[in-house]
Coordinates of C-alpha atoms in Angstrom, one line a residue:
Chain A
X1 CA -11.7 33.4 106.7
X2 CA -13.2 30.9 104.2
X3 CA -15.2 33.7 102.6
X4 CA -12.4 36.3 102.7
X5 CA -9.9 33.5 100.8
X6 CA -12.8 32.9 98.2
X7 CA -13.1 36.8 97.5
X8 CA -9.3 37.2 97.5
X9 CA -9.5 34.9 95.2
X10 CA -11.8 35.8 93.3
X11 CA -10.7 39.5 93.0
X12 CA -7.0 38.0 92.1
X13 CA -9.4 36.3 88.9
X14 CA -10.9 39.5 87.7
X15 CA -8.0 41.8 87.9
X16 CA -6.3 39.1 85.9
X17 CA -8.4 38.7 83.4
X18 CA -9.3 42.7 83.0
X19 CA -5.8 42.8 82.6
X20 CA -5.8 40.1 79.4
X21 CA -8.1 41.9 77.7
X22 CA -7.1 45.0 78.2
X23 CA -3.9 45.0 77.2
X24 CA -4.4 44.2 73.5
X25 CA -7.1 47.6 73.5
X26 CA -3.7 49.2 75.3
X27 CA -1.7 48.8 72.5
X28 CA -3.8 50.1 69.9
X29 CA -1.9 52.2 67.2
X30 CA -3.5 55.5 65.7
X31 CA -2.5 57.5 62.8
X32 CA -3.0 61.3 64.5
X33 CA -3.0 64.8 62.7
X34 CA -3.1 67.9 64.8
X35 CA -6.4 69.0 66.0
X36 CA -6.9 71.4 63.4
X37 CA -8.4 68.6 61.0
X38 CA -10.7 67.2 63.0
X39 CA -13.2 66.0 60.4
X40 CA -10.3 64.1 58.4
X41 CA -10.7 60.7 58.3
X42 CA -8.3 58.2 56.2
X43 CA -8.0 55.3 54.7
X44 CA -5.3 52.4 55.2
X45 CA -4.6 52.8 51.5
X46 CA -4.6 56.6 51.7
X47 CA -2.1 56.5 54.7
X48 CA -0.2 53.7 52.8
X49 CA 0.7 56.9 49.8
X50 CA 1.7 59.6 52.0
X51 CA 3.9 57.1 54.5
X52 CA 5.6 55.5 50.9
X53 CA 5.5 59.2 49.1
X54 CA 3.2 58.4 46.3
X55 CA 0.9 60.6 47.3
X56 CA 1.0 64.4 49.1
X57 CA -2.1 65.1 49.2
X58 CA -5.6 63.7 50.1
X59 CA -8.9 64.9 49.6
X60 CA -7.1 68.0 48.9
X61 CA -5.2 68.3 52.2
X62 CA -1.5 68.6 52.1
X63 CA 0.0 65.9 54.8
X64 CA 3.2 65.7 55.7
X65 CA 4.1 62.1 57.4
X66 CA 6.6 62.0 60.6
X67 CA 7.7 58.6 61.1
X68 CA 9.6 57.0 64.1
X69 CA 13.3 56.2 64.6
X70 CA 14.1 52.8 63.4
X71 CA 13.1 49.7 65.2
X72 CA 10.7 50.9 67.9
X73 CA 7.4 48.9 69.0
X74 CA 4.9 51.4 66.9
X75 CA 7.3 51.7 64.1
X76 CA 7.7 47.7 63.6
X77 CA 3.8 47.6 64.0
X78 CA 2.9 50.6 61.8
X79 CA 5.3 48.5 58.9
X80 CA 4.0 45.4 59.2
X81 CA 0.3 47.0 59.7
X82 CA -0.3 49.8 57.7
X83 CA 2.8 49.6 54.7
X84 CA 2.4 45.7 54.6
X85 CA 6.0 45.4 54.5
X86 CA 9.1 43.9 55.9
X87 CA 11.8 46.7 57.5
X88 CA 14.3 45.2 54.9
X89 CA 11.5 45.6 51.8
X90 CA 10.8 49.4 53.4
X91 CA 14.6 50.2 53.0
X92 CA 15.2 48.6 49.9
X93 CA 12.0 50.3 48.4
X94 CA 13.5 54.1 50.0
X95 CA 16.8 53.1 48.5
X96 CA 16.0 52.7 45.0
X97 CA 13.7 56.3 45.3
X98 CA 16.3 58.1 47.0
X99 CA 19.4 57.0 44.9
X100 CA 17.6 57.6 41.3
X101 CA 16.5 61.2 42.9
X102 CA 12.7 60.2 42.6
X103 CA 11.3 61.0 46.5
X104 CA 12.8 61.0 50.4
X105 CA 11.4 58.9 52.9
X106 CA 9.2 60.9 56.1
X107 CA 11.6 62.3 58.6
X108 CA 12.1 60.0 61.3
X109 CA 11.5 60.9 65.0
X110 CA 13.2 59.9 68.1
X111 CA 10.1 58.6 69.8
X112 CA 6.4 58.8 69.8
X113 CA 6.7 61.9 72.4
X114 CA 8.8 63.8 69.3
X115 CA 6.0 62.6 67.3
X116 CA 3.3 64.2 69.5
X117 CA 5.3 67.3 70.1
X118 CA 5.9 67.8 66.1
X119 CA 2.4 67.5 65.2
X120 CA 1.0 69.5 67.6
X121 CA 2.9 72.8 66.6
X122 CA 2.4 71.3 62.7
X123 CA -0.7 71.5 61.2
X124 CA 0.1 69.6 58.1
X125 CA 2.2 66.8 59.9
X126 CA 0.7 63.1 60.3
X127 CA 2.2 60.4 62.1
X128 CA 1.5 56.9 64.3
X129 CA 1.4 56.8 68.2
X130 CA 0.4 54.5 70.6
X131 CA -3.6 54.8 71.6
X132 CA -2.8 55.3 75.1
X133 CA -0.2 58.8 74.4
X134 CA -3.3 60.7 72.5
X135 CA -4.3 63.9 74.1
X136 CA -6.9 66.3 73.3
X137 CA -4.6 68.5 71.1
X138 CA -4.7 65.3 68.9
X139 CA -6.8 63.9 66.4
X140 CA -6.9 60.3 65.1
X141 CA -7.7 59.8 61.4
X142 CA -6.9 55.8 61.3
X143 CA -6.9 53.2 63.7
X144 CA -4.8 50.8 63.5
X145 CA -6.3 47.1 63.2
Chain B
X1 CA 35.2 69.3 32.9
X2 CA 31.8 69.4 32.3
X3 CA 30.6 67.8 35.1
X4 CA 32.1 70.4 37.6
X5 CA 29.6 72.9 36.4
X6 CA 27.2 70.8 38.1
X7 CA 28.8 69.3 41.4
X8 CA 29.2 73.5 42.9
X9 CA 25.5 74.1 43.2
X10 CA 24.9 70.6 44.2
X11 CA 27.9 70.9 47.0
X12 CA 27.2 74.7 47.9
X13 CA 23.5 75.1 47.7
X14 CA 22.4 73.3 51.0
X15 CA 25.1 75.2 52.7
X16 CA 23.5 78.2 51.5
X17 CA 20.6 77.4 52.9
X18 CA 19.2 79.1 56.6
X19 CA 19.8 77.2 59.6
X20 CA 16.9 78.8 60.9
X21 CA 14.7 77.0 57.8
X22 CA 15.9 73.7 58.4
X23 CA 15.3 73.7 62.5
X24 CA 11.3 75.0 61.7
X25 CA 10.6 72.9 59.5
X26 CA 12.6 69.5 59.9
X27 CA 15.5 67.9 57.8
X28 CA 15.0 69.4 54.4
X29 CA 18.3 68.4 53.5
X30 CA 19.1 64.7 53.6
X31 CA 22.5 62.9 53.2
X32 CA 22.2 59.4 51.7
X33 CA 24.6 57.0 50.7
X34 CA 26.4 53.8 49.9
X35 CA 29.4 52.1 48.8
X36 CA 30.8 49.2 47.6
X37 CA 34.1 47.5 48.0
X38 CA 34.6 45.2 45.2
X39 CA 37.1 42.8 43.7
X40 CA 37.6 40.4 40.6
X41 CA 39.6 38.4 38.4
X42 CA 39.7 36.4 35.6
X43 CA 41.3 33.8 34.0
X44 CA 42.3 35.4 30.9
X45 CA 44.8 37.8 30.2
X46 CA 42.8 39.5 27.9
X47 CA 40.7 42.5 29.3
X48 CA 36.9 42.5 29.9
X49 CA 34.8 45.3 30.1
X50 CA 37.9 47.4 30.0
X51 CA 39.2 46.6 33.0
X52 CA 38.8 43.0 34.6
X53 CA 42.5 39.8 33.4
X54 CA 44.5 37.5 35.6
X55 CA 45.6 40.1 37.3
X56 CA 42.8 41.0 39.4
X57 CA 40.7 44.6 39.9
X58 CA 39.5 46.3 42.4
X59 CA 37.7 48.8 40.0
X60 CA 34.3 47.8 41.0
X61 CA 34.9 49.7 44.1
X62 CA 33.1 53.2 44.7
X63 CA 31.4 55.3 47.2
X64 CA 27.9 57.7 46.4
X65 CA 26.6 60.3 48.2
X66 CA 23.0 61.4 47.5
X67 CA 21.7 64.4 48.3
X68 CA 18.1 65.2 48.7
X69 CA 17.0 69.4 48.8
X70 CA 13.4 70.5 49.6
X71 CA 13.0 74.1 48.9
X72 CA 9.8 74.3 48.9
X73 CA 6.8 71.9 49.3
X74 CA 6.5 71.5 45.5
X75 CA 10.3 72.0 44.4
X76 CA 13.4 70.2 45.2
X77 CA 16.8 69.0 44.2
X78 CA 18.5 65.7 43.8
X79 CA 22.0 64.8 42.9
X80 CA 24.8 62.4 43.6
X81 CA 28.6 62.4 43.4
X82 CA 29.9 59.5 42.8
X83 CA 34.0 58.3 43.2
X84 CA 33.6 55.2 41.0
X85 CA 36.8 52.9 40.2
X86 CA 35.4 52.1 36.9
X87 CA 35.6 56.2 35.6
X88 CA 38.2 58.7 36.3
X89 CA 39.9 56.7 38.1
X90 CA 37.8 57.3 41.6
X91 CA 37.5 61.2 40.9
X92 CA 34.4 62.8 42.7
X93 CA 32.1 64.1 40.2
X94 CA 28.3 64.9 39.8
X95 CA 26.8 61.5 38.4
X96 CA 23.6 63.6 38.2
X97 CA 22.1 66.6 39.7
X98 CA 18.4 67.8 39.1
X99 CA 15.5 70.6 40.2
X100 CA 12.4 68.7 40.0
X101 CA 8.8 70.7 40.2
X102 CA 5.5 68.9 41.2
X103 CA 2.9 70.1 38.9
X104 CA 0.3 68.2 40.3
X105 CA 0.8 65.9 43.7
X106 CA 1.3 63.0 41.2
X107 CA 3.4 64.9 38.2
X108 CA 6.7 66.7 38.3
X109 CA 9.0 68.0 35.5
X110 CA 12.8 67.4 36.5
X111 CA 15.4 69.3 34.7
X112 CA 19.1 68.9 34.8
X113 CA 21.6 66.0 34.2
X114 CA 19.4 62.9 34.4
X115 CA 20.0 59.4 34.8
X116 CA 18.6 57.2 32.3
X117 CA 15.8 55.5 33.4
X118 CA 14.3 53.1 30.5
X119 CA 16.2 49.6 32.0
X120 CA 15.4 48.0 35.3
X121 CA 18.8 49.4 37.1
X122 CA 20.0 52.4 34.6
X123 CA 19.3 54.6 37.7
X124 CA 20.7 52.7 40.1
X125 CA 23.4 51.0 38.1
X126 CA 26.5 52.0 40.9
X127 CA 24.1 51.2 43.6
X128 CA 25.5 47.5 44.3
X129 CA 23.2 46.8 47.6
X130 CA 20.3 47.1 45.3
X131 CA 20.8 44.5 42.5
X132 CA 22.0 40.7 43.2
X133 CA 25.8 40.8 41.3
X134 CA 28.8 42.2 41.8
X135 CA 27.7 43.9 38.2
X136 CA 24.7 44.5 36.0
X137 CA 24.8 42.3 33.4
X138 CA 27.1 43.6 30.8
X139 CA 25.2 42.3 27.9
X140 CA 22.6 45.1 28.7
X141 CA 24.5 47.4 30.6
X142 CA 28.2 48.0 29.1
X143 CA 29.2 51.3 28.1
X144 CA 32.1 49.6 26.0
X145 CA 32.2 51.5 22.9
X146 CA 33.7 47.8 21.5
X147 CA 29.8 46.8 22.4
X148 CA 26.3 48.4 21.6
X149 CA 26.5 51.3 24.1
X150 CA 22.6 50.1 24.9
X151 CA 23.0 51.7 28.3
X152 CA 23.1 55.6 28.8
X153 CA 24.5 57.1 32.0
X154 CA 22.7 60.4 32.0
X155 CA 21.6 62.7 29.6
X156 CA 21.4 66.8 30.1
X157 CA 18.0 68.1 29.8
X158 CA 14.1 67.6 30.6
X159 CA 11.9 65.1 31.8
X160 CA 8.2 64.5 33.3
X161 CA 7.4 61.9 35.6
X162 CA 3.7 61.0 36.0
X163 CA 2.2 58.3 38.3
X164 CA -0.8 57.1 38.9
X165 CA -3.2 54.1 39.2
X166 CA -4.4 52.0 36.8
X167 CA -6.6 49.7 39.3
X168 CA -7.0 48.9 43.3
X169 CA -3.5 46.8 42.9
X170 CA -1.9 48.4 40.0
X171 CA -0.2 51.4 39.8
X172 CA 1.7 53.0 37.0
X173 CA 4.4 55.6 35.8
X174 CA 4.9 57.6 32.5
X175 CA 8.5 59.0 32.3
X176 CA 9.4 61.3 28.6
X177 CA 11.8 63.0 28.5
X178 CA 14.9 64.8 25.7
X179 CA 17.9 65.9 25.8
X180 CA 21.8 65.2 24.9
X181 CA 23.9 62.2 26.1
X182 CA 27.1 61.5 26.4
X183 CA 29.1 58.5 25.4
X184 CA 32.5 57.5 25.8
X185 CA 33.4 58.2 22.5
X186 CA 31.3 60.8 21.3
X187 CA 27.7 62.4 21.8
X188 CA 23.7 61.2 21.2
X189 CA 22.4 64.7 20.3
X190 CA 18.5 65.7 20.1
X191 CA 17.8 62.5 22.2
X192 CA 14.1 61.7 22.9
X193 CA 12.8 58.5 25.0
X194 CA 9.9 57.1 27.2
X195 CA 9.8 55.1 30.0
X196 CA 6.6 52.9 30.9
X197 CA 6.1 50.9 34.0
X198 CA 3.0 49.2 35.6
X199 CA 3.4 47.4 39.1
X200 CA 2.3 45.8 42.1
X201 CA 3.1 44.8 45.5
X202 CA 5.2 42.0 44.0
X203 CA 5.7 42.6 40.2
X204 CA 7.0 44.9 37.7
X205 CA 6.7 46.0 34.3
X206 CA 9.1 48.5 32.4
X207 CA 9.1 49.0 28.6
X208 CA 11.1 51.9 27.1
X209 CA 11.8 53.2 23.6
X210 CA 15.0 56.0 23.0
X211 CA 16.6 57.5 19.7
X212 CA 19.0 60.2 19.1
X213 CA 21.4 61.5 16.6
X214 CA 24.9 59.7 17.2
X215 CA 27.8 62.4 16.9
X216 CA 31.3 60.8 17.3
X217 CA 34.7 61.7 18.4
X218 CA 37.4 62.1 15.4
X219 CA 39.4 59.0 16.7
X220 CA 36.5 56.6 17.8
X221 CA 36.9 53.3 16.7
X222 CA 33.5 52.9 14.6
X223 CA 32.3 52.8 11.3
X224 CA 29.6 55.1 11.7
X225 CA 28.3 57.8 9.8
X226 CA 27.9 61.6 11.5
X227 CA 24.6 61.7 12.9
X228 CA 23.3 58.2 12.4
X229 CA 20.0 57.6 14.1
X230 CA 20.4 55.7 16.9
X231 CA 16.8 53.7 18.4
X232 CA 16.8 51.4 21.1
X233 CA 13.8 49.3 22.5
X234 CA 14.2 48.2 25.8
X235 CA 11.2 45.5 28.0
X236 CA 11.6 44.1 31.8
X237 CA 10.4 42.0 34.5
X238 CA 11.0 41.6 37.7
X239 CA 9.4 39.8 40.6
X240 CA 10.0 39.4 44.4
X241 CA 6.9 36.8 45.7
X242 CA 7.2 34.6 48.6
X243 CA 11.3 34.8 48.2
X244 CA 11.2 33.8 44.4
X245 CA 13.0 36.6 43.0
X246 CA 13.2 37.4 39.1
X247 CA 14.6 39.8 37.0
X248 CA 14.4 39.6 33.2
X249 CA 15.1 42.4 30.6
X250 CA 15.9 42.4 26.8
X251 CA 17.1 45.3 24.8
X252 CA 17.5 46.0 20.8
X253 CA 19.3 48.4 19.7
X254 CA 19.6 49.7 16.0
X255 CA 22.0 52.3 14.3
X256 CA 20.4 53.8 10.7
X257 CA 22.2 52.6 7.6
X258 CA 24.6 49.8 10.1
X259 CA 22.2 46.9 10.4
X260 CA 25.9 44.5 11.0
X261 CA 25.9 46.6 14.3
X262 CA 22.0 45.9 15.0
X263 CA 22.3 43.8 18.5
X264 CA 19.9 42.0 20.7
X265 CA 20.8 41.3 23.6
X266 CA 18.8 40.0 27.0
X267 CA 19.3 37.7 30.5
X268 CA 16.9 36.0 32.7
X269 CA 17.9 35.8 36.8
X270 CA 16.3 33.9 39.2
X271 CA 16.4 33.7 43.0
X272 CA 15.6 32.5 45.8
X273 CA 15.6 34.0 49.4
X274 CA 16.7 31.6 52.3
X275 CA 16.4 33.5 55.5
X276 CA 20.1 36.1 55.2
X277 CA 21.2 33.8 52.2
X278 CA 19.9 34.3 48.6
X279 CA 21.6 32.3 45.5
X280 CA 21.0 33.5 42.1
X281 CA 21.4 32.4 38.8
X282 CA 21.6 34.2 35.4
X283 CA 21.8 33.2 31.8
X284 CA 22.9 36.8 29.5
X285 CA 23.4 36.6 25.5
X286 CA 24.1 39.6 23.6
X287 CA 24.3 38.6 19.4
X288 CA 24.9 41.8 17.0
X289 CA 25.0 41.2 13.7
X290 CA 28.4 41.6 12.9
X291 CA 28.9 38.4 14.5
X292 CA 30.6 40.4 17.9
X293 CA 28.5 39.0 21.0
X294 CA 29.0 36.4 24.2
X295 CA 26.9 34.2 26.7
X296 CA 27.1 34.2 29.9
X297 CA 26.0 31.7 33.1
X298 CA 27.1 33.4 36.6
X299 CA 25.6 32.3 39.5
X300 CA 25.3 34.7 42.9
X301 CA 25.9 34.2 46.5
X302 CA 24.4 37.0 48.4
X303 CA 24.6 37.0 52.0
X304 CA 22.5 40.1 53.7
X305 CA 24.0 41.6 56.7
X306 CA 21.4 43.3 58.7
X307 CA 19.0 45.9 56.5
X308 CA 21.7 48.2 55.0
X309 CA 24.8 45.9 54.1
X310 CA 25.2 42.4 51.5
X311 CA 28.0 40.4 50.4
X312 CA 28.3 39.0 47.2
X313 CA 29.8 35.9 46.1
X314 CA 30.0 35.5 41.7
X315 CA 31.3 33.3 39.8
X316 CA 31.1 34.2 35.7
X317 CA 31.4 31.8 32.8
X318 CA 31.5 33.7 29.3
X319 CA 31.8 32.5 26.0
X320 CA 33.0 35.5 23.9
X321 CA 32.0 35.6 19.9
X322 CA 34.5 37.4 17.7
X323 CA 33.1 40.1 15.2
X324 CA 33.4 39.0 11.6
X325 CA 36.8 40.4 9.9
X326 CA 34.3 42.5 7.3
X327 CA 34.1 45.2 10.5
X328 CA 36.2 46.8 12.5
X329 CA 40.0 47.2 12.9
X330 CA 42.3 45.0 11.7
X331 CA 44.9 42.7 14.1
X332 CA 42.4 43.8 16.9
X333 CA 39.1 42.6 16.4
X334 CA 37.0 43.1 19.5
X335 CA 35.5 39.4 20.9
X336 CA 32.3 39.4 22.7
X337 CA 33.0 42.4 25.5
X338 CA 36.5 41.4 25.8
X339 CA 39.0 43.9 23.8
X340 CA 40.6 40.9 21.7
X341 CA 39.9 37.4 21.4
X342 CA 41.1 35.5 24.5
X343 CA 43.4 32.3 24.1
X344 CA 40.7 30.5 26.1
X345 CA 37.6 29.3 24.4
X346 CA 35.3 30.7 27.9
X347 CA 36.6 32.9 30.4
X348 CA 36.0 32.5 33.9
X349 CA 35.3 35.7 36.3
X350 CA 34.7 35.3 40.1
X351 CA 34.0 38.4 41.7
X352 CA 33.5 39.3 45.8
X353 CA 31.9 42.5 46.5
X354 CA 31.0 43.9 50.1
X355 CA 28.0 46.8 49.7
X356 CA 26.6 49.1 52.3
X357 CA 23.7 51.5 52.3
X358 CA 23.5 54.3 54.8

């Protein structure tokens, strides 16, 4: 019995801790393109242009970025991540482009499973999911740090 | 009247457009908008801006609605209607509609009715969430014809817009463009400008240089000669780093063989951002020669509600200047922005304005 405690125990320990350091890994967030480009690889920088619209195309490739509806995990991540902004700074920094006429901000999907779904059956879409949604059909050109 | 001619294909064209188009390829028509609900009133009985005495107004009031039409990757249109208390009395018109073209991924050529875009808010000017009053200042921004008309709405015509990067932080944009604008008493005819900015994360730097041909109204009020040159030099700063916010512009403007009516005029606004709250304060001057100009000191309360909606909270002290009596007409000389000279030596204006974004 003393033996079986001390394994129960012990196996309680490892789960737990494959758990900790897991989880970060878990929540990983990828840029993805569809399949299609599978030797694209971008930059921070280079995804910063397309998401804020100064840029449409890179290394000759037309993207076109999907982002996600307002306020989910990825979305708050991929601002604070990848635009190095605030939510209030992003809106403020859309506003002034969209009420002078000078650009649109990416059209926003209702979840990362839209996301997926877009950019599979659009060649020239890019957008941010979660690591653990990617599927084959799916091709990650950034990951997120 | 004119301005109908461009609010039918701004209104009709997207609902021209195939369903079928918009549901393959996304949204390529996007509503935008916001509004303002403003009130003020001053202690004088004699008008400001037009529009603001003791008897309060409500004129700073409006709604916009943006509309943004991709049709195709490189070509799109923009325009806004606009149902602003301060023109027309709240009547819907086009502020400004255009077709803009990319050229290249980072050039485009825009033609249509523009909005001006040499000062730090000329293209955002109704767009009250964006800037920290209740109004831009009017030293700069008036369109009083008693003032120096520094600020153009819009103009009808052509422009290129060109953006690129000057180093790893720095980016910049190149803006020409010509055409005619139109004032509130008259017309700037075979007007060319340029806009140039540099920025950061954090800063901004615009500089600007217009002139046109100044072609005015039978009755207008001004001494000024058909088809005066008309050049206006324009430089601005603003900052938004670790909450310290700034804004800071000047503006000359000169009118050929009128040097009484060459003005100078310029503010400096500072912030700072407290979690929702952010107070503000400006200093404005505007000096023209002909003696006419005013000071200002107003000092902001803006209170942010959520991402898309601020109140605002002003209080305005200005000290009007009277233009000499060797100008303009007589028994009515114009005092600072203010359309005679008020009994009070300063004028206070406090102003609340709700503005929403959506």
């Amino acid at each position: 019995m003393y033996l079986l405690n001390k394994i129960f125990w012990l196996f309680s320990f490892i789960c737990v801790t494959v758990i900790m350091l897991t989880t970060p890994v878990m929540a990983e967030l990828v840029v993805i393109t569809s399949s299609e480009n599978e030797n694209l690889s971008l930059t921070k920088k280079e995804i910063k242009k397309l998401f804020l619209g100064k840029k449409k195309k890179i290394k000759g490739v037309r993207l076109v970025p999907v982002d996600q509806t307002n306020g989910t995990k990825d979305q708050k991540k991929f601002i604070k991540k990848v635009l190095n902004k605030t939510p209030k700074k992003l809106k403020a920094y859309w506003a002034r482009k969209i009420f002078s006429g000078k650009g649109t901000p990416p059209q926003h999907m209702k979840d990362a499973l839209a996301v997926k779904e877009w950019i599979k059956n659009n060649p020239q879409a890019i957008g941010y999911i979660d690591d653990s949604d990617v599927e084959n059909s799916l091709h990650i050109v950034y990951k997120v740090k | 009247m004119k301005n109908n001619i461009f609010i039918i294909p701004t209104i009709v064209m997207p609902l021209l457009y195939p369903l079928s188009a918009v549901a393959e390829e996304g949204s390529r028509i996007r509503w935008s908008g916001f509004a303002t609900a403003g009130v003020s009133a001053s202690s004088s009985e004699t008008e400001y801006i037009e529009r603001i005495d003791e008897d309060g107004d409500y004129r700073e009031t409006k709604l916009g609605l943006n509309l943004g039409v991709s049709i195709t990757p490189e070509l799109g249109l923009a325009g806004q209607i606009l149902m602003a208390g301060r023109e027309r009395d709240f009547g819907a018109h086009a502020d400004w509609v255009f077709l803009s073209y990319d050229i290249f991924d980072s050039t485009s050529i825009m033609a249509g009715r523009i909005k001006y875009p040499n000062l730090l808010f000329s293209e955002i000017y109704d767009v009250g969430y964006l800037y920290p009053w209740a109004r831009v200042p009017q030293e700069i921004y008036s369109f009083e014809s008693l003032g120096p008309n520094m600020a153009h709405e819009v103009f009808a015509g052509v422009s290129l817009l060109h953006s690129g990067e000057l180093s790893e932080d720095f980016e910049y944009t190149i803006q020409p463009y010509g055409g005619n604008a139109p004032m509130e008493d008259g017309n700037i005819k075979k007007m060319v400008g340029i806009m140039i900015s540099t920025n950061s994360e954090n800063f901004l730097i615009k500089g600007g240089y217009n002139r046109g041909e100044m072609h005015l109204e039978e009755d207008h009020h001004r001494e000024i000669s058909e088809g005066a040159i008309r050049q206006i030099w324009s430089a601005g700063f603003q900052m938004d780093f670790n909450d310290v916010l700034a804004n800071a512009e000047y503006v000359r403007s000169t009118i050929e063989d009128m040097s009484e009516f060459d003005t100078d005029s310029w503010y400096v606004n500072l912030g700072y951002r407290i979690n929702q709250w952010t107070p503000y304060i400006t200093y404005g001057v505007m000096e023209q020669e002909s003696g006419l100009g005013q000071r200002s000191i107003t000092a902001d309360l803006r209170y942010d509600i959520g991402t898309s909606a601020a109140l605002t909270i002003e209080y305005q002290n200005i000290d009007p200047q009277l233009r000499d009596s060797t100008v303009g007409e007589e028994n009515k000389l114009p005092s600072g922005l203010f359309a005679s000279e008020p009994s009070e030596s300063t004028v206070n204006i406090v102003s609340v304005t709700l503005d929403v974004i959506f």
